């Protein structure tokens, strides 16, 4: 019998504007991993990939068990972030991974992209077209530092975290217990809720 699995892509911004927050990214991923260890039943159906982005995207961790999630503390910041290339990259990567899961006798649920950034891309005019092509996954945006709420609200078609919630808590609520997060991917971007307190 096929088993349901939930593919999740954690996209981490490593631009220079994120220099002071790379430690926070690492701590959030470690907290998420600890939450997975504490809830093995939920964690068993999660597969997580970690994607870095700056001028171009790169894979820090391919899709694997959530308890194996990598530490990003040693990543070095880059000069600028381009969002368009990471959305194009995810478009191809998600399709490839979903097909691979099917080939291995698993039944992938709708993927989640958890996008962690301050929302300050260098390709402000170009990225929306690439974002619009990324229709398969649910997109959740998590603002870090002096985050640009307008940009992140456009990105997070399912949910947006803009303060008051730790990264690890937001990841656990979104990925380990997705039924507790009421996705509204059909809402227009200006209707996506801004989250300022604990997720529930």
Short mmCIF file of C-alpha atoms in Angstrom, two decimals:
data_model
loop_
_atom_site.label_atom_id
_atom_site.label_comp_id
_atom_site.label_asym_id
_atom_site.label_seq_id
_atom_site.Cartn_x
_atom_site.Cartn_y
_atom_site.Cartn_z
CA UNK A 1 0.00 0.00 0.00
CA UNK A 2 1.25 3.45 -0.87
CA UNK A 3 2.24 5.72 2.02
CA UNK A 4 1.46 9.45 2.09
CA UNK A 5 4.49 11.72 2.33
CA UNK A 6 4.66 15.50 2.53
CA UNK A 7 7.56 17.08 0.57
CA UNK A 8 8.77 20.33 2.11
CA UNK A 9 11.35 22.78 0.74
CA UNK A 10 12.92 25.22 3.21
CA UNK A 11 14.39 28.08 1.18
CA UNK A 12 16.96 30.15 3.09
CA UNK A 13 18.10 33.61 1.99
CA UNK A 14 21.88 34.00 2.34
CA UNK A 15 22.24 37.52 0.95
CA UNK A 16 24.36 40.13 2.71
CA UNK A 17 21.26 41.71 4.26
CA UNK A 18 20.74 38.41 6.11
CA UNK A 19 24.25 38.35 7.65
CA UNK A 20 23.01 38.98 11.19
CA UNK A 21 20.32 36.30 10.93
CA UNK A 22 22.16 33.20 9.67
CA UNK A 23 22.52 32.05 13.27
CA UNK A 24 18.77 32.44 13.67
CA UNK A 25 18.22 30.31 10.57
CA UNK A 26 20.45 27.58 11.99
CA UNK A 27 18.72 27.69 15.37
CA UNK A 28 15.31 27.48 13.72
CA UNK A 29 16.24 24.41 11.70
CA UNK A 30 17.68 22.73 14.81
CA UNK A 31 14.49 23.48 16.73
CA UNK A 32 12.45 22.04 13.86
CA UNK A 33 14.59 18.90 13.87
CA UNK A 34 14.10 18.54 17.65
CA UNK A 35 10.33 18.88 17.22
CA UNK A 36 10.46 16.11 14.63
CA UNK A 37 12.37 13.85 17.02
CA UNK A 38 9.68 14.52 19.64
CA UNK A 39 6.86 13.60 17.23
CA UNK A 40 8.10 10.57 15.25
CA UNK A 41 4.64 9.63 13.95
CA UNK A 42 4.20 13.00 12.23
CA UNK A 43 7.87 13.17 11.21
CA UNK A 44 7.75 9.78 9.48
CA UNK A 45 5.75 11.17 6.61
CA UNK A 46 7.78 14.35 6.10
CA UNK A 47 10.60 14.73 3.55
CA UNK A 48 12.58 17.98 3.70
CA UNK A 49 14.96 19.65 1.28
CA UNK A 50 16.95 22.75 2.22
CA UNK A 51 17.67 25.25 -0.57
CA UNK A 52 20.05 28.19 -0.28
CA UNK A 53 19.56 31.28 -2.40
CA UNK A 54 21.53 34.39 -3.24
CA UNK A 55 22.52 35.23 -6.80
CA UNK A 56 21.69 31.63 -7.76
CA UNK A 57 19.99 28.83 -5.78
CA UNK A 58 21.78 25.71 -4.57
CA UNK A 59 20.83 22.51 -2.75
CA UNK A 60 22.07 22.28 0.83
CA UNK A 61 20.11 19.09 1.42
CA UNK A 62 18.16 16.98 -1.05
CA UNK A 63 14.77 15.61 -0.06
CA UNK A 64 15.21 13.31 2.95
CA UNK A 65 13.81 12.52 6.40
CA UNK A 66 13.18 15.63 8.50
CA UNK A 67 15.27 14.28 11.41
CA UNK A 68 18.31 14.45 9.09
CA UNK A 69 17.97 18.17 8.36
CA UNK A 70 21.28 19.97 7.90
CA UNK A 71 22.84 22.77 9.92
CA UNK A 72 23.30 26.00 7.96
CA UNK A 73 25.42 27.84 10.53
CA UNK A 74 28.56 27.73 8.39
CA UNK A 75 27.02 29.33 5.31
CA UNK A 76 28.61 32.58 4.15
CA UNK A 77 26.41 35.48 3.01
CA UNK A 78 26.49 36.63 -0.63
CA UNK A 79 26.07 40.10 -2.05
CA UNK A 80 22.48 40.01 -3.28
CA UNK A 81 19.44 37.77 -3.62
CA UNK A 82 17.59 37.06 -6.84
CA UNK A 83 14.18 35.50 -6.24
CA UNK A 84 13.32 34.64 -9.85
CA UNK A 85 16.01 31.95 -10.24
CA UNK A 86 14.97 30.15 -7.04
CA UNK A 87 11.32 30.03 -8.11
CA UNK A 88 12.34 28.62 -11.51
CA UNK A 89 14.65 26.16 -9.76
CA UNK A 90 11.84 25.02 -7.44
CA UNK A 91 9.46 24.60 -10.36
CA UNK A 92 11.76 21.97 -11.89
CA UNK A 93 12.96 20.47 -8.61
CA UNK A 94 9.51 19.86 -7.14
CA UNK A 95 8.33 18.10 -10.29
CA UNK A 96 11.43 15.91 -10.32
CA UNK A 97 11.08 15.00 -6.64
CA UNK A 98 7.36 14.25 -6.87
CA UNK A 99 8.01 11.89 -9.77
CA UNK A 100 10.81 10.18 -7.83
CA UNK A 101 8.57 9.69 -4.80
CA UNK A 102 5.88 8.16 -7.01
CA UNK A 103 8.46 5.86 -8.60
CA UNK A 104 9.42 4.65 -5.10
CA UNK A 105 5.87 3.66 -4.22
CA UNK A 106 5.09 6.72 -2.13
CA UNK A 107 2.12 9.05 -2.51
CA UNK A 108 3.25 12.68 -2.27
CA UNK A 109 0.82 15.18 -0.82
CA UNK A 110 0.82 18.76 -2.09
CA UNK A 111 4.35 20.08 -1.44
CA UNK A 112 5.08 23.03 0.82
CA UNK A 113 7.73 25.67 0.14
CA UNK A 114 8.76 27.50 3.33
CA UNK A 115 10.47 30.68 2.15
CA UNK A 116 12.71 32.40 4.74
CA UNK A 117 13.91 35.89 3.79
CA UNK A 118 13.83 39.59 4.56
CA UNK A 119 12.03 40.02 1.23
CA UNK A 120 14.54 42.31 -0.48
CA UNK A 121 15.33 40.85 -3.93
CA UNK A 122 17.66 42.39 -6.50
CA UNK A 123 15.29 41.38 -9.32
CA UNK A 124 12.18 43.16 -8.06
CA UNK A 125 10.69 43.55 -11.54
CA UNK A 126 11.45 40.02 -12.77
CA UNK A 127 10.67 37.57 -9.95
CA UNK A 128 6.84 37.78 -9.98
CA UNK A 129 6.64 36.02 -13.35
CA UNK A 130 8.71 33.09 -12.06
CA UNK A 131 6.67 33.03 -8.85
CA UNK A 132 3.44 32.82 -10.88
CA UNK A 133 4.72 29.71 -12.67
CA UNK A 134 5.29 27.89 -9.36
CA UNK A 135 1.76 26.54 -8.97
CA UNK A 136 2.19 23.02 -7.54
CA UNK A 137 3.40 23.77 -3.99
CA UNK A 138 1.80 25.79 -1.22
CA UNK A 139 4.02 28.81 -0.48
CA UNK A 140 4.59 29.95 3.09
CA UNK A 141 6.73 33.06 3.70
CA UNK A 142 8.64 33.75 6.92
CA UNK A 143 10.00 37.26 7.42
CA UNK A 144 13.37 37.76 9.08
CA UNK A 145 14.80 41.01 10.43
CA UNK A 146 13.47 44.22 8.87
CA UNK A 147 11.30 42.21 6.51
CA UNK A 148 9.45 43.82 3.61
CA UNK A 149 5.82 42.84 4.29
CA UNK A 150 4.56 43.71 0.81
CA UNK A 151 7.03 41.41 -0.96
CA UNK A 152 6.62 38.53 1.51
CA UNK A 153 2.83 38.75 1.37
CA UNK A 154 2.99 38.40 -2.40
CA UNK A 155 5.23 35.35 -2.05
CA UNK A 156 3.31 33.58 0.73
CA UNK A 157 0.19 32.47 -1.12
CA UNK A 158 -0.73 30.10 1.73
CA UNK A 159 0.51 31.87 4.86
CA UNK A 160 2.86 34.65 5.96
CA UNK A 161 4.76 34.93 9.25
CA UNK A 162 5.94 38.48 9.90
CA UNK A 163 6.87 38.48 13.55
CA UNK A 164 6.20 37.06 16.98
CA UNK A 165 6.84 33.43 16.06
CA UNK A 166 10.20 31.65 16.11
CA UNK A 167 11.28 29.98 12.88
CA UNK A 168 11.36 26.49 14.40
CA UNK A 169 7.86 26.93 15.84
CA UNK A 170 6.50 28.16 12.52
CA UNK A 171 8.10 25.28 10.63
CA UNK A 172 6.77 22.68 13.06
CA UNK A 173 3.24 24.13 12.96
CA UNK A 174 3.28 24.33 9.17
CA UNK A 175 4.96 21.04 8.28
CA UNK A 176 4.60 18.57 11.15
CA UNK A 177 0.99 19.56 11.82
CA UNK A 178 -0.30 21.11 8.57
CA UNK A 179 -3.95 20.62 9.51
CA UNK A 180 -3.48 23.26 12.18
CA UNK A 181 -2.50 25.76 9.48
CA UNK A 182 -5.53 26.83 7.47
CA UNK A 183 -4.14 27.30 3.98
CA UNK A 184 -5.95 29.77 1.74
CA UNK A 185 -4.02 29.50 -1.51
CA UNK A 186 -6.99 30.79 -3.51
CA UNK A 187 -7.06 34.12 -1.70
CA UNK A 188 -5.65 37.17 -3.49
CA UNK A 189 -2.23 38.14 -2.10
CA UNK A 190 -3.57 41.18 -0.24
CA UNK A 191 -5.91 38.91 1.74
CA UNK A 192 -3.26 36.56 3.08
CA UNK A 193 -3.16 36.89 6.88
CA UNK A 194 -0.13 38.46 8.48
CA UNK A 195 0.88 36.39 11.48
CA UNK A 196 2.21 38.25 14.51
CA UNK A 197 1.65 35.75 17.31
CA UNK A 198 1.94 32.07 18.04
CA UNK A 199 0.72 29.76 15.29
CA UNK A 200 -2.28 27.64 16.10
#
